Short mmCIF file of C-alpha atoms and ligand atoms in Angstrom, two decimals:
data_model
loop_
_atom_site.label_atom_id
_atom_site.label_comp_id
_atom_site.label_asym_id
_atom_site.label_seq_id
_atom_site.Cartn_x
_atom_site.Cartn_y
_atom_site.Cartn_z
CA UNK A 645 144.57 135.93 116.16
CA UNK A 646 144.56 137.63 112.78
CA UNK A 647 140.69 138.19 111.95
CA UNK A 648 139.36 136.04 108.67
CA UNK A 649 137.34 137.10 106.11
CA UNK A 650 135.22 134.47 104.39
CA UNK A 651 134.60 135.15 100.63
CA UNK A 652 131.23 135.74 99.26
CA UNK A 653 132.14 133.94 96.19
CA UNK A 654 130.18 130.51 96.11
CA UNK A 655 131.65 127.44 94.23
CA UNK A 656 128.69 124.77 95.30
CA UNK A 657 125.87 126.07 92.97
CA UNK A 658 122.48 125.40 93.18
CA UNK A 659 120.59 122.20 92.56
CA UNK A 660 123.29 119.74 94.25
CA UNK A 661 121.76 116.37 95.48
CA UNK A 662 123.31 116.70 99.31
CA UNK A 663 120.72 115.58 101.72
CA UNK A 664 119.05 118.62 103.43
CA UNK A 665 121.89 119.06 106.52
CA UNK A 666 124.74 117.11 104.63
CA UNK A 667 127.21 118.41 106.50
CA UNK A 668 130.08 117.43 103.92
CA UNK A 669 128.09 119.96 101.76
CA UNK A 670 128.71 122.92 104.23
CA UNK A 671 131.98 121.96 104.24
CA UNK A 672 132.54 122.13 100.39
CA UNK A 673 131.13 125.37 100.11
CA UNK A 674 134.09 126.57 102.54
CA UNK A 675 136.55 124.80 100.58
CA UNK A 676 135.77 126.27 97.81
CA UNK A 677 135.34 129.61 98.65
CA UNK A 678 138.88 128.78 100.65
CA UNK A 679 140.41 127.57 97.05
CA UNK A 680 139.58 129.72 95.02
CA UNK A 681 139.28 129.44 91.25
CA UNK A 682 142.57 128.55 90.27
CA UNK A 683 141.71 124.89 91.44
CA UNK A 684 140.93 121.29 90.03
CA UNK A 685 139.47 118.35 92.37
CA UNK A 686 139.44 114.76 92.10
CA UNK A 687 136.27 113.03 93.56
CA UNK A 688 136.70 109.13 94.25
CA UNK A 689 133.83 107.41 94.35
CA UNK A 690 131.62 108.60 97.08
CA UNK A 691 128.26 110.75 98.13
CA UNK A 692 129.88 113.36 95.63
CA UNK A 693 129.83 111.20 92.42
CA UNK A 694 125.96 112.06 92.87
CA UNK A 695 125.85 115.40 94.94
CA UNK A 696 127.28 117.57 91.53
CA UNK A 697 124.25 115.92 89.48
CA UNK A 698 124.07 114.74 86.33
CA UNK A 699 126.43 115.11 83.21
CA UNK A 700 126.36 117.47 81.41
CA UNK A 701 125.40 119.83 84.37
CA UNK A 702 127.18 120.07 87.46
CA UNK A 703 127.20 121.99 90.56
CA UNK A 704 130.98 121.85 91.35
CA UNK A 705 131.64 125.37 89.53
CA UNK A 706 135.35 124.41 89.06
CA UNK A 707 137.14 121.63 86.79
CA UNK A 708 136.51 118.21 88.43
CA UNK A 709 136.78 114.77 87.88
CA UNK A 710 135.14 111.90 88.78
CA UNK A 711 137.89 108.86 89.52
CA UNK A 712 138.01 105.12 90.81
CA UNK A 713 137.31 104.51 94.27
CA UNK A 714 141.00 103.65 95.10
CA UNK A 715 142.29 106.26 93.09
CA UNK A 716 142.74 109.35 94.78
CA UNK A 717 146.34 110.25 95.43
CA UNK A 718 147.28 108.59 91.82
CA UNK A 719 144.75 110.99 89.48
CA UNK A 720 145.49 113.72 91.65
CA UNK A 721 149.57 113.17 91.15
CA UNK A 722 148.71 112.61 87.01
CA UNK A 723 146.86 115.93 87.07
CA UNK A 724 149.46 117.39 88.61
CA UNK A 725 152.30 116.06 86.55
CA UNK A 726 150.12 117.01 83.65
CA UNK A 727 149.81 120.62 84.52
CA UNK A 728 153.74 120.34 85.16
CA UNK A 729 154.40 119.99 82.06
CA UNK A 730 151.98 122.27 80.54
CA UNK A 731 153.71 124.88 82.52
CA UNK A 732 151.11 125.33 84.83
CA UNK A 733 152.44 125.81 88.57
CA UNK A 734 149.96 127.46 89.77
CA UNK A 735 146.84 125.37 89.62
CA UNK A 736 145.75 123.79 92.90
CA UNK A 737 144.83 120.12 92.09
CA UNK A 738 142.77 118.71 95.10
CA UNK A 739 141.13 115.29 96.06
CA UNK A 740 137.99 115.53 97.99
CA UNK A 741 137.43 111.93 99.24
CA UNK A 742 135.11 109.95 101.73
CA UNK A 743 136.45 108.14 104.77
CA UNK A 744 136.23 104.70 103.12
CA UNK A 745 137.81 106.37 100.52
CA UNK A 746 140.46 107.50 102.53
CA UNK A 747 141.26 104.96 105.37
CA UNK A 748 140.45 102.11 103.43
CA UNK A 749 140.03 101.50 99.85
CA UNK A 750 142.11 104.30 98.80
CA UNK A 751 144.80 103.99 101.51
CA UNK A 752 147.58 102.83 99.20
CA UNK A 753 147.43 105.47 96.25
CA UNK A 754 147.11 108.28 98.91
CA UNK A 755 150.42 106.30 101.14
CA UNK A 756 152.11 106.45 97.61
CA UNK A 757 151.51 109.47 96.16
CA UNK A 758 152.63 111.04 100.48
CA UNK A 759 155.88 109.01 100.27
CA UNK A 760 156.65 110.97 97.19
CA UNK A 761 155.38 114.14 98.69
CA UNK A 762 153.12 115.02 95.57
CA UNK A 763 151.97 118.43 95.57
CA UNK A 764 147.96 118.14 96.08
CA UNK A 765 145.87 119.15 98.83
CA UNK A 766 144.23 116.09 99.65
CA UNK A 767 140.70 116.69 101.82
CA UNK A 768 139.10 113.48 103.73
CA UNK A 769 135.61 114.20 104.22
CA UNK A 770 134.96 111.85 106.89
CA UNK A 771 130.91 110.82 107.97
CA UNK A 772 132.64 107.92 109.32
CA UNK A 773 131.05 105.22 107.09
CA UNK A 774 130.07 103.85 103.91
CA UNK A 775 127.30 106.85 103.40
CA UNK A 776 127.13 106.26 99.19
CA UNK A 777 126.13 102.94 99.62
CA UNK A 778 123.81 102.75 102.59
CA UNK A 779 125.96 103.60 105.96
CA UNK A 780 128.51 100.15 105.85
CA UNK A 781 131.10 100.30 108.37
CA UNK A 782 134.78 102.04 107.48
CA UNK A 783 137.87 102.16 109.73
CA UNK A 784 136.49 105.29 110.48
CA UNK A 785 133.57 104.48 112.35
CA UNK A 786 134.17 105.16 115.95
CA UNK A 787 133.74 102.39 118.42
CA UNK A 788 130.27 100.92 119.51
CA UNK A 789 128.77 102.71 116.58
CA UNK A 790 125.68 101.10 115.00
CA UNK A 791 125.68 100.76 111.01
CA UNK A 792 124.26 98.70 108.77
CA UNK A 793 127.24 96.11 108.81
CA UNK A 794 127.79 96.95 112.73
CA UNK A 795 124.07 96.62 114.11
CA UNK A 796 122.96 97.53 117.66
CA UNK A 797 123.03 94.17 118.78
CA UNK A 798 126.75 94.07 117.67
CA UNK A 799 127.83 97.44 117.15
CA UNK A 800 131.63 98.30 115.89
CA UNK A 801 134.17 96.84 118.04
CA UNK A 802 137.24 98.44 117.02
CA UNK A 803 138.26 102.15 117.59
CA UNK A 804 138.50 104.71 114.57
CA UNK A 805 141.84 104.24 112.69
CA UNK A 806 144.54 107.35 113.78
CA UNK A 807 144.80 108.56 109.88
CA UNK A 808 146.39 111.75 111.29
CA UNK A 809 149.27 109.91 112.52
CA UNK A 810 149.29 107.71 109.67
CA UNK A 811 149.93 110.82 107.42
CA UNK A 812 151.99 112.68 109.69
CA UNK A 813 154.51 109.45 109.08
CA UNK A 814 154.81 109.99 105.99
CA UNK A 815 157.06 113.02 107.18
CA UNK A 816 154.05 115.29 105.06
CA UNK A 817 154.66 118.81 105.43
CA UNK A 818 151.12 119.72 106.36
CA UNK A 819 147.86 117.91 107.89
CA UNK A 820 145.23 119.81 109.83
CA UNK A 821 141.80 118.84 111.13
CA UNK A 822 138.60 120.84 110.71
CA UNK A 823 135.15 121.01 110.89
CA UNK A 824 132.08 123.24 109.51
CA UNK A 825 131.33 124.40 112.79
CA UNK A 826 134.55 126.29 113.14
CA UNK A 827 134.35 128.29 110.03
CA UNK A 828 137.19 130.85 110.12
CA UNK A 829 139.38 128.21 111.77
CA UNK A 830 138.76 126.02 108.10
CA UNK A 831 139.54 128.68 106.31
CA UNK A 832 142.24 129.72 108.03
CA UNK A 833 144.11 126.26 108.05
CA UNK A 834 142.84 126.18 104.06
CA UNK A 835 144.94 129.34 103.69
CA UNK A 836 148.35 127.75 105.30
CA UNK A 837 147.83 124.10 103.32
CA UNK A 838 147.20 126.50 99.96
CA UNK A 839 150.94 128.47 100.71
CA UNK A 840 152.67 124.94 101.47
CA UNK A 841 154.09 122.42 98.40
CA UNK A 842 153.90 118.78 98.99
CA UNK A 843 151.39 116.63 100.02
CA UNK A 844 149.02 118.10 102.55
CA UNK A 845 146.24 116.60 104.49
CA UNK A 846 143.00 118.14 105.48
CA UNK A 847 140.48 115.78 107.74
CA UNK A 848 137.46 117.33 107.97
CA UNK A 849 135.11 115.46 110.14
CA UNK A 850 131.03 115.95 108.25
CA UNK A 851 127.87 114.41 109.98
CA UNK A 852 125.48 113.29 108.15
CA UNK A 853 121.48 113.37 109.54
CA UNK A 854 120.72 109.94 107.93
CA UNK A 855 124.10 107.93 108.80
CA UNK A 856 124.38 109.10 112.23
CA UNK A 857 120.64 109.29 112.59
CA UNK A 858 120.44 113.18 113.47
CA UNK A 859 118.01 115.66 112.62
CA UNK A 860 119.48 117.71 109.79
CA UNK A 861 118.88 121.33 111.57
CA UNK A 862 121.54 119.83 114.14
CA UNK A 863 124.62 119.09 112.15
CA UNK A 864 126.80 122.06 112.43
CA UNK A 865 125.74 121.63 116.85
CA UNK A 866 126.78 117.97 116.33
CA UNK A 867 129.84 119.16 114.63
CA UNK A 868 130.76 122.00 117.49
CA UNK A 869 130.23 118.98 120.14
CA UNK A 870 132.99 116.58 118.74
CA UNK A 871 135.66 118.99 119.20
CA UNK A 872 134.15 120.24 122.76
CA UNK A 873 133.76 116.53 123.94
CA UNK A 874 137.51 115.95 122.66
CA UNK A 875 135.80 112.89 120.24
CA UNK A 876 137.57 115.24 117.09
CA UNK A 877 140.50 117.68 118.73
CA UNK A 878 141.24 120.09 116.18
CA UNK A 879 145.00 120.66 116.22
CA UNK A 880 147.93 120.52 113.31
CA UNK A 881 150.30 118.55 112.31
CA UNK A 882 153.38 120.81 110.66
CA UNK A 883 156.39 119.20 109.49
CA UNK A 884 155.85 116.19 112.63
CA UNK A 885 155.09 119.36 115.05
CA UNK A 886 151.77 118.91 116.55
CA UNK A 887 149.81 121.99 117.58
CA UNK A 888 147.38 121.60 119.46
CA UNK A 889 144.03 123.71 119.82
CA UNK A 890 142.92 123.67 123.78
CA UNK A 891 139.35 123.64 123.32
CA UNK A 892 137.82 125.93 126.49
CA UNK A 893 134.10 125.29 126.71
CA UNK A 894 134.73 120.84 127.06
CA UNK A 895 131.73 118.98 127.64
CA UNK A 896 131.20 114.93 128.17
CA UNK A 897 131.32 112.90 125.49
CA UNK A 898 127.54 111.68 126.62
CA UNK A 899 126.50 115.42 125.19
CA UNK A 900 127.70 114.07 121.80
CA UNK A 901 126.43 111.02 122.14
CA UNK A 902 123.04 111.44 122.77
CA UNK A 903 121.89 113.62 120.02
CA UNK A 904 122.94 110.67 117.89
CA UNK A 905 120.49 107.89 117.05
CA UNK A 906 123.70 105.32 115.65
CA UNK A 907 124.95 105.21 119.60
CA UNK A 908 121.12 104.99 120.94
CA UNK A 909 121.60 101.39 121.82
CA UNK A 910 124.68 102.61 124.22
CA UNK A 911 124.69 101.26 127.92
CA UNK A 912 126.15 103.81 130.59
CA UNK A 913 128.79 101.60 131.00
CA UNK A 914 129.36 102.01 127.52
CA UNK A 915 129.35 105.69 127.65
CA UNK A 916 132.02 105.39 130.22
CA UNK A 917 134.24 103.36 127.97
CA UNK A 918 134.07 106.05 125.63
CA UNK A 919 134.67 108.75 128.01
CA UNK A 920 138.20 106.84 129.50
CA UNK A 921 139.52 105.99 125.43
CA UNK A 922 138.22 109.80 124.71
CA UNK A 923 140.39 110.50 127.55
CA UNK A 924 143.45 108.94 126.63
CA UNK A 925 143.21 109.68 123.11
CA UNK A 926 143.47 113.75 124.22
CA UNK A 927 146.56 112.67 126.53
CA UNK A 928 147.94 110.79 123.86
CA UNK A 929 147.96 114.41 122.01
CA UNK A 930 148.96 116.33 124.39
CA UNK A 931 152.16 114.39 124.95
CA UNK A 932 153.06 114.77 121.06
CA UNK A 933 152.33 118.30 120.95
CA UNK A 934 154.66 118.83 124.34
CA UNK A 935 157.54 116.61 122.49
C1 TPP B 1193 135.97 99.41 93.64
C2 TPP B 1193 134.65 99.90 94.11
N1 TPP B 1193 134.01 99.26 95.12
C3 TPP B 1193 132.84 99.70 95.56
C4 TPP B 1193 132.24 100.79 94.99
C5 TPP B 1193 130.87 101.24 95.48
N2 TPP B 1193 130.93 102.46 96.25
C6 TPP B 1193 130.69 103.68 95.70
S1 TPP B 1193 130.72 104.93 96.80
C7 TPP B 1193 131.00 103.82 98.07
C8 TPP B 1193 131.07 104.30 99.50
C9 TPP B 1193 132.03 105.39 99.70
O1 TPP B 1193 132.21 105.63 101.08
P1 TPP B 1193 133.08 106.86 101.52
O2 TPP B 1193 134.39 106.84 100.83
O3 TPP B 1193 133.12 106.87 103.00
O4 TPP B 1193 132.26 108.13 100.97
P2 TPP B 1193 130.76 108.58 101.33
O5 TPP B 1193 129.84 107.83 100.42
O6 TPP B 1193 130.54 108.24 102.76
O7 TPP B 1193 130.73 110.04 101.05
C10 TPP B 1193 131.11 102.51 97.60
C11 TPP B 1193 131.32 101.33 98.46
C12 TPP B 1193 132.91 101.45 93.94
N3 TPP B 1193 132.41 102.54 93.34
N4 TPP B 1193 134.11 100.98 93.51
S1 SF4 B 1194 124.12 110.42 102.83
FE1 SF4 B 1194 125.11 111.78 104.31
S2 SF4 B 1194 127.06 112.42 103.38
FE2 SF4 B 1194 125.76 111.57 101.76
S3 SF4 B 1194 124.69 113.36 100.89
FE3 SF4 B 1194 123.34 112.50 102.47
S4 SF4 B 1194 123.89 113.66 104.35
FE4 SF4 B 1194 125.54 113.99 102.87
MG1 MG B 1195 131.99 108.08 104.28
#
């Protein structure tokens, strides 16, 4: 494979407000050296209505704007009708939205603004809860995690909601998954979504030391485990094709688990549970990326 240079040029400036470890704030800094500066981006409500700071200062160093929590794919297809018609074509307008953002609240714009195939690159930064507001539960908390509105001693009962395969049904042209922890890979599937019109999909999975209750020195090690435990398979979804990245170096999804404080209250029968739907999820995969 074709060897990637990462810019130099940073985008996330100093002062932000992440937490110290945020991974979501690792992972900005690569989209936005990824981007470019030809590039506006929409921020629903989330952790990154604060993280820029305060008006009239900001550390976003491109054009951004701050939306309504459900409105995602609908500012980002305004913006991009609006730099239509001022003859810009060239301008990348982005949405850079949480997981409850994404899977839940802001499901419908983003669903309407796919079925028309608007031309945005549209990033889900998934910590797989409510992180703004104090770690509530989204359809994107995996199974038998603990969060404030899933305790211990009742912790989330349903599994994480497929939003890959929701998009891909929307007969997108493009939807990838990533992670900090794989760099070059981000970059490199940042550099296909930025040659491709049409709506295009990027969900990039970001732990976060006080949601998940890590240390924040471990985040990008937390990160690296999801994809070796199979719990987030980085692969691609191109025009309904599924391409799959075999990941070499797999581990048990226990290795994951255990670094985490939100699964602390897990049984080993638990574990198990997660290991077997882990499992299946992979074969479920593998079967779409044979079709
Ligand atoms: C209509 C509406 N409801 C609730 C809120 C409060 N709110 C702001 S951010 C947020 C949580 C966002 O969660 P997510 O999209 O996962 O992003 P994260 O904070 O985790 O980065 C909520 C509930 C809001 N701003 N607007
Ligand atoms: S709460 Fe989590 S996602 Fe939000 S800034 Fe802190 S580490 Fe990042
Ligand atoms: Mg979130």
């Amino acid at each position: 494979m074709k060897r990637i240079e990462i810019p130099s040029i940073e985008n996330l400036g100093h002062g932000h407000l992440a937490c110290a470890g945020c991974g979501a704030a690792v992972g900005m800094r690569l989209t936005l050296k990824a981007l470019g500066e030809k590039a506006v981006m929409v921020f629903p409500a989330s952790c990154w209505s604060i993280i820029p700071g305060n008006w009239p200062h900001s550390s976003i160093r491109i054009p951004h704007i701050h939306a309504g929590f459900v409105t995602g794919g609908a500012t980002a297809s305004g913006l991009r009708a609006a730099l239509d018609i001022r003859g810009d074509h060239e301008t990348i307008v982005t949405v850079w939205a949480g997981d409850g953002g994404t899977f839940d609240i802001g499901l419908q714009a983003l669903s309407g603004a796919a079925e028309r195939n608007e031309d945005f690159i549209y990033i889900c930064n998934d910590n797989e809860a409510y992180m703004n507001t104090g770690t509530q539960r989204s359809a994107a908390t995996p199974f038998l995690a603990w969060t404030t509105t899933t305790p211990a001693q009742q912790p989330k009962e349903n599994p994480k909601k497929d939003i890959m395969a929701i998009m891909a049904d929307h007969r997108i042209p493009y939807a990838a998954t990533v992670t900090a922890a794989y760099p070059e890979d981000f970059f490199r599937k940042m550099e296909k979504a930025k040659r491709i019109r049409g709506t295009r999909f990027i969900h990039l999975l970001s732990p976060c030391p006080p949601g998940w209750k890590i240390p924040s020195e471990r985040t990008i090690q937390i990160a690296r485990l999801a994809v070796r435990s199979r719990v987030f398979p980085l692969y691609e979804i191109e025009n309904g094709k599924y391409i799959l990245q075999e990941e070499s170096r797999t581990v048990p999804v226990k290795e994951y688990l255990r670094l985490q404080g939100r699964f602390g209250h897990l049984t080993e029968q638990n574990i198990e549970e997660i290991q077997k739907r882990a499992d299946e999820e992979w074969e479920r995969l593998l079967k779409r990326a044979r079709c």
